[in-house]
Amino acid sequence: MINFDGQILPAESFYLNHENRGLRYGDTLFETIKAIHGQLLFWEDHYLRLMASMRILRMEIPMAFTMEYLEAEICRTLIASGLQEAAARVRLTVFRKNGGLYLPLSSQISFIIEATALSENTYSFSTERYEITLFKDHIVHNGLISTLKTGNKLIQVLGSIYARENGYQNCALLNQDKQVIEALNGNLFLVKDEILKTPALGDGCINGIMRKQICRIAKKLTHIQLSESAVSPFELQDADEIFITNVIMGIQPVTHYRKAVFKHPVTSEILKELNLLTAISN
């Protein structure tokens, strides 16, 4: 079941048409949220990011779009999908209403909420081989739009195809200054000695919700120093540990990059703290 503008509809319903501005121009934003037994993890952070992103894209925010209203609509969708007592992946998409060419006729928006089942309530990771490489075919230009979760993910699509064709599990993306900014499906962190480093938002990485939680956790660990700063490709090979984050998988450790092989003691410690944090939030 899906929720289109507050109406619960069968997933196979024809509720969009060829004039959809998300399809035509990528005039859309989305949030991917993890729900556990009807509770939305980090919901306030998701909501505030969505509101800020809508303002940046000059979308009209409906008066009804309160945090409580959207949470209730997500919960209605979970119930209609039979996922209120399970772990679920929720996608909340907003897009400008039909009309216009590049210049929209209106800044009013519509929304879609959809939910699919997840296998695990808690965050965990596998230590099986997970190898990454650099994706050099296209770059991400740093700027405010690159930090938003918009409908334009062509670089991530092409990078995913490249990774599959070449036997990698993921790729690291570069900006115009040849700095590493993120992985295809999440933010990137590396550990060197006692420093946990992640690219700064100003370098062009996505303003990730899980990135925010990991930074919060790192600031509480007295033996770890957090650095949000530029990351060069050389630093990946020189790192002690590398991991990738997003709100669905939580933390994915990288085991191989070129000739480097990584273990993950600090990654494992952060994972434990993350699960404590989500247990409290539930």
Tab-separated table of C-alpha atoms in Angstrom:
chain	number	residue	atom	x	y	z
A	1	MET	CA	0.000	0.000	0.000
A	2	ILE	CA	1.106	3.587	-0.614
A	3	ASN	CA	0.005	6.917	0.787
A	4	PHE	CA	-0.559	9.587	-1.864
A	5	ASP	CA	-1.455	12.976	-0.422
A	6	GLY	CA	-3.140	11.310	2.559
A	7	GLN	CA	-5.017	8.656	0.560
A	8	ILE	CA	-4.104	5.010	1.177
A	9	LEU	CA	-3.994	3.286	-2.210
A	10	PRO	CA	-2.898	-0.103	-3.558
A	11	ALA	CA	0.727	0.020	-4.698
A	12	GLU	CA	-0.322	-0.855	-8.264
A	13	SER	CA	-2.629	2.196	-8.501
A	14	PHE	CA	-2.095	4.694	-11.322
A	15	TYR	CA	-1.802	7.799	-9.199
A	16	LEU	CA	0.872	9.687	-11.206
A	17	ASN	CA	1.052	10.652	-14.865
A	18	HIS	CA	3.571	11.727	-17.497
A	19	GLU	CA	3.468	15.359	-16.316
A	20	ASN	CA	4.984	14.546	-12.918
A	21	ARG	CA	7.734	17.083	-12.274
A	22	GLY	CA	9.860	14.573	-10.401
A	23	LEU	CA	9.929	12.417	-13.539
A	24	ARG	CA	10.408	15.322	-15.944
A	25	TYR	CA	12.887	17.506	-14.095
A	26	GLY	CA	13.973	15.762	-10.903
A	27	ASP	CA	11.952	18.412	-9.051
A	28	THR	CA	11.660	16.224	-5.981
A	29	LEU	CA	13.107	15.430	-2.553
A	30	PHE	CA	12.978	12.273	-0.482
A	31	GLU	CA	13.704	10.960	2.991
A	32	THR	CA	14.513	7.318	3.725
A	33	ILE	CA	13.532	6.433	7.293
A	34	LYS	CA	13.903	3.289	9.377
A	35	ALA	CA	10.856	2.320	11.425
A	36	ILE	CA	10.884	-0.278	14.202
A	37	HIS	CA	7.498	-1.423	15.540
A	38	GLY	CA	5.929	1.808	14.357
A	39	GLN	CA	8.609	4.053	15.882
A	40	LEU	CA	10.540	6.261	13.449
A	41	LEU	CA	14.252	6.413	14.204
A	42	PHE	CA	15.721	9.935	14.263
A	43	TRP	CA	12.393	11.319	13.063
A	44	GLU	CA	13.019	14.888	14.233
A	45	ASP	CA	16.315	15.009	12.306
A	46	HIS	CA	14.602	13.682	9.180
A	47	TYR	CA	11.758	16.175	9.494
A	48	LEU	CA	14.028	19.180	10.025
A	49	ARG	CA	16.207	18.182	7.073
A	50	LEU	CA	13.144	17.821	4.850
A	51	MET	CA	11.784	21.233	5.849
A	52	ALA	CA	15.166	22.895	5.272
A	53	SER	CA	15.537	21.161	1.898
A	54	MET	CA	12.050	22.232	0.775
A	55	ARG	CA	12.876	25.835	1.619
A	56	ILE	CA	16.143	25.645	-0.321
A	57	LEU	CA	14.233	24.321	-3.376
A	58	ARG	CA	11.552	26.994	-2.906
A	59	MET	CA	8.772	24.465	-2.439
A	60	GLU	CA	5.642	25.673	-0.681
A	61	ILE	CA	5.375	23.936	2.692
A	62	PRO	CA	1.700	23.210	3.492
A	63	MET	CA	0.436	24.461	6.836
A	64	ALA	CA	-0.546	20.868	7.659
A	65	PHE	CA	3.027	19.630	7.206
A	66	THR	CA	3.817	19.480	10.906
A	67	MET	CA	6.101	16.855	12.370
A	68	GLU	CA	3.090	15.253	14.071
A	69	TYR	CA	1.016	15.157	10.872
A	70	LEU	CA	3.698	13.501	8.758
A	71	GLU	CA	4.536	11.013	11.502
A	72	ALA	CA	0.846	10.075	11.714
A	73	GLU	CA	0.646	9.628	7.922
A	74	ILE	CA	3.728	7.409	7.951
A	75	CYS	CA	2.223	5.315	10.747
A	76	ARG	CA	-1.060	5.005	8.779
A	77	THR	CA	0.969	3.693	5.852
A	78	LEU	CA	2.835	1.194	8.036
A	79	ILE	CA	-0.458	-0.104	9.424
A	80	ALA	CA	-2.031	-0.358	5.970
A	81	SER	CA	1.049	-2.289	4.794
A	82	GLY	CA	0.970	-4.646	7.781
A	83	LEU	CA	4.345	-3.392	9.027
A	84	GLN	CA	3.399	-1.672	12.278
A	85	GLU	CA	4.951	-4.517	14.316
A	86	ALA	CA	8.026	-5.030	12.150
A	87	ALA	CA	11.180	-3.307	10.992
A	88	ALA	CA	10.499	-1.294	7.849
A	89	ARG	CA	12.105	0.999	5.339
A	90	VAL	CA	9.959	4.080	4.745
A	91	ARG	CA	10.400	6.443	1.819
A	92	LEU	CA	8.746	9.849	2.000
A	93	THR	CA	8.881	11.673	-1.331
A	94	VAL	CA	7.742	15.237	-1.981
A	95	PHE	CA	7.523	16.870	-5.398
A	96	ARG	CA	6.073	19.986	-6.966
A	97	LYS	CA	2.636	19.560	-8.499
A	98	ASN	CA	2.243	19.156	-12.257
A	99	GLY	CA	2.509	22.112	-14.569
A	100	GLY	CA	5.024	24.304	-16.319
A	101	LEU	CA	8.324	23.656	-18.003
A	102	TYR	CA	11.509	24.485	-16.095
A	103	LEU	CA	9.495	27.281	-14.513
A	104	PRO	CA	6.742	25.592	-12.469
A	105	LEU	CA	3.207	26.919	-12.581
A	106	SER	CA	2.974	26.421	-8.822
A	107	SER	CA	5.244	25.692	-5.875
A	108	GLN	CA	2.586	23.574	-4.164
A	109	ILE	CA	3.613	20.007	-3.457
A	110	SER	CA	2.315	16.456	-3.288
A	111	PHE	CA	3.775	13.575	-1.295
A	112	ILE	CA	4.086	9.808	-1.456
A	113	ILE	CA	4.815	7.504	1.480
A	114	GLU	CA	5.760	3.876	0.875
A	115	ALA	CA	7.037	1.150	3.201
A	116	THR	CA	8.810	-2.179	2.729
A	117	ALA	CA	9.866	-4.792	5.261
A	118	LEU	CA	13.385	-5.025	6.696
A	119	SER	CA	14.878	-8.177	8.178
A	120	GLU	CA	16.468	-6.766	11.347
A	121	ASN	CA	15.424	-4.411	14.142
A	122	THR	CA	18.921	-3.644	15.392
A	123	TYR	CA	21.935	-2.490	13.410
A	124	SER	CA	24.616	-5.054	12.640
A	125	PHE	CA	27.252	-5.612	10.002
A	126	SER	CA	28.888	-8.467	8.184
A	127	THR	CA	32.653	-8.917	8.083
A	128	GLU	CA	32.475	-10.552	4.643
A	129	ARG	CA	34.585	-9.021	1.897
A	130	TYR	CA	33.398	-5.517	1.027
A	131	GLU	CA	35.669	-3.811	-1.462
A	132	ILE	CA	35.405	-0.268	-2.764
A	133	THR	CA	37.130	1.725	-5.463
A	134	LEU	CA	37.118	5.290	-6.737
A	135	PHE	CA	34.485	6.242	-9.314
A	136	LYS	CA	36.233	8.667	-11.664
A	137	ASP	CA	33.858	8.815	-14.631
A	138	HIS	CA	31.810	11.667	-13.149
A	139	ILE	CA	32.249	14.081	-10.252
A	140	VAL	CA	29.961	15.753	-7.733
A	141	HIS	CA	30.210	19.536	-7.727
A	142	ASN	CA	30.260	20.772	-4.168
A	143	GLY	CA	27.491	23.180	-3.314
A	144	LEU	CA	24.315	23.377	-1.301
A	145	ILE	CA	22.244	21.258	-3.710
A	146	SER	CA	24.737	18.385	-3.543
A	147	THR	CA	24.006	18.043	0.196
A	148	LEU	CA	20.261	17.484	-0.427
A	149	LYS	CA	18.433	14.210	-1.100
A	150	THR	CA	16.978	15.199	-4.458
A	151	GLY	CA	15.650	13.021	-7.265
A	152	ASN	CA	18.805	13.546	-9.336
A	153	LYS	CA	20.989	10.529	-8.521
A	154	LEU	CA	22.444	9.759	-11.953
A	155	ILE	CA	26.023	9.679	-10.650
A	156	GLN	CA	25.003	7.151	-7.994
A	157	VAL	CA	23.180	5.062	-10.616
A	158	LEU	CA	26.156	5.046	-12.983
A	159	GLY	CA	28.573	4.380	-10.132
A	160	SER	CA	26.467	1.426	-8.978
A	161	ILE	CA	26.527	-0.046	-12.483
A	162	TYR	CA	30.300	0.481	-12.655
A	163	ALA	CA	30.801	-1.252	-9.285
A	164	ARG	CA	28.699	-4.244	-10.335
A	165	GLU	CA	30.436	-4.589	-13.705
A	166	ASN	CA	33.876	-4.527	-12.069
A	167	GLY	CA	33.241	-6.717	-9.039
A	168	TYR	CA	33.193	-4.039	-6.333
A	169	GLN	CA	30.620	-3.635	-3.596
A	170	ASN	CA	30.697	0.178	-3.606
A	171	CYS	CA	32.503	3.244	-4.923
A	172	ALA	CA	33.806	6.437	-3.407
A	173	LEU	CA	32.748	9.631	-5.194
A	174	LEU	CA	34.980	12.628	-5.884
A	175	ASN	CA	34.302	16.352	-6.149
A	176	GLN	CA	35.868	18.792	-8.601
A	177	ASP	CA	38.882	19.206	-6.305
A	178	LYS	CA	39.513	15.433	-6.451
A	179	GLN	CA	38.557	15.044	-2.800
A	180	VAL	CA	36.651	11.988	-1.627
A	181	ILE	CA	33.183	13.073	-0.456
A	182	GLU	CA	31.025	9.970	0.092
A	183	ALA	CA	30.100	6.465	-1.029
A	184	LEU	CA	27.378	5.698	-3.553
A	185	ASN	CA	24.740	5.010	-0.908
A	186	GLY	CA	25.922	6.830	2.187
A	187	ASN	CA	28.458	8.923	4.004
A	188	LEU	CA	32.025	7.760	4.391
A	189	PHE	CA	34.184	7.693	7.536
A	190	LEU	CA	37.785	6.669	8.019
A	191	VAL	CA	39.831	6.005	11.135
A	192	LYS	CA	43.536	6.828	11.356
A	193	ASP	CA	45.230	6.389	14.722
A	194	GLU	CA	42.719	8.018	17.098
A	195	ILE	CA	41.094	10.354	14.584
A	196	LEU	CA	37.688	9.634	13.045
A	197	LYS	CA	37.445	11.632	9.846
A	198	THR	CA	34.549	12.330	7.507
A	199	PRO	CA	34.294	14.790	4.602
A	200	ALA	CA	32.846	18.187	5.490
A	201	LEU	CA	29.437	19.188	4.139
A	202	GLY	CA	31.130	22.028	2.271
A	203	ASP	CA	33.009	19.467	0.191
A	204	GLY	CA	29.730	18.250	-1.313
A	205	CYS	CA	28.707	15.176	0.683
A	206	ILE	CA	25.078	14.433	1.480
A	207	ASN	CA	23.843	15.879	4.771
A	208	GLY	CA	23.201	12.382	6.101
A	209	ILE	CA	21.036	11.627	9.118
A	210	MET	CA	23.218	8.671	10.140
A	211	ARG	CA	26.308	10.812	9.568
A	212	LYS	CA	24.887	13.183	12.156
A	213	GLN	CA	24.364	10.352	14.669
A	214	ILE	CA	27.890	8.991	14.177
A	215	CYS	CA	29.346	12.467	14.719
A	216	ARG	CA	27.319	12.766	17.929
A	217	ILE	CA	28.611	9.414	19.131
A	218	ALA	CA	32.227	10.272	18.250
A	219	LYS	CA	32.081	13.480	20.285
A	220	LYS	CA	31.182	11.426	23.368
A	221	LEU	CA	34.083	8.981	22.984
A	222	THR	CA	37.019	10.448	24.873
A	223	HIS	CA	39.667	8.428	23.015
A	224	ILE	CA	38.415	9.456	19.545
A	225	GLN	CA	38.871	12.858	17.928
A	226	LEU	CA	36.320	13.804	15.257
A	227	SER	CA	37.472	15.672	12.172
A	228	GLU	CA	35.073	16.960	9.505
A	229	SER	CA	37.519	17.938	6.794
A	230	ALA	CA	38.746	17.206	3.280
A	231	VAL	CA	39.682	13.591	2.515
A	232	SER	CA	42.164	12.773	-0.241
A	233	PRO	CA	42.132	9.434	-2.115
A	234	PHE	CA	45.549	8.666	-0.613
A	235	GLU	CA	44.050	8.791	2.880
A	236	LEU	CA	41.728	5.897	2.032
A	237	GLN	CA	44.648	3.583	1.388
A	238	ASP	CA	46.506	4.868	4.465
A	239	ALA	CA	43.534	4.499	6.839
A	240	ASP	CA	43.260	1.983	9.669
A	241	GLU	CA	39.517	1.540	9.120
A	242	ILE	CA	36.873	2.723	6.649
A	243	PHE	CA	33.113	2.458	6.975
A	244	ILE	CA	29.990	3.701	5.192
A	245	THR	CA	26.791	4.855	6.882
A	246	ASN	CA	23.117	5.356	6.127
A	247	VAL	CA	19.966	5.042	8.230
A	248	ILE	CA	18.871	1.699	6.774
A	249	MET	CA	22.056	-0.379	7.039
A	250	GLY	CA	23.544	1.683	9.859
A	251	ILE	CA	27.259	0.960	9.414
A	252	GLN	CA	28.963	-1.016	6.648
A	253	PRO	CA	32.681	-1.687	7.226
A	254	VAL	CA	34.969	-1.639	4.210
A	255	THR	CA	37.383	-4.572	4.157
A	256	HIS	CA	39.460	-3.796	1.046
A	257	TYR	CA	40.569	-0.757	-0.921
A	258	ARG	CA	43.259	-1.390	-3.533
A	259	LYS	CA	46.072	-3.162	-1.654
A	260	ALA	CA	44.854	-2.131	1.807
A	261	VAL	CA	42.982	-4.580	4.038
A	262	PHE	CA	41.071	-3.204	7.021
A	263	LYS	CA	39.908	-4.480	10.380
A	264	HIS	CA	37.247	-2.660	12.380
A	265	PRO	CA	37.728	-2.365	16.166
A	266	VAL	CA	36.643	1.293	16.314
A	267	THR	CA	33.821	0.621	13.844
A	268	SER	CA	32.541	-2.159	16.114
A	269	GLU	CA	32.652	0.154	19.139
A	270	ILE	CA	30.672	2.824	17.308
A	271	LEU	CA	28.129	0.200	16.217
A	272	LYS	CA	27.535	-0.773	19.861
A	273	GLU	CA	26.994	2.885	20.769
A	274	LEU	CA	24.611	3.293	17.828
A	275	ASN	CA	22.465	0.394	18.974
A	276	LEU	CA	22.369	1.847	22.490
A	277	LEU	CA	21.252	5.156	20.982
A	278	THR	CA	18.470	3.581	18.927
A	279	ALA	CA	17.323	1.513	21.906
A	280	ILE	CA	16.961	4.738	23.905
A	281	SER	CA	15.154	6.472	21.038
A	282	ASN	CA	12.667	3.600	20.925
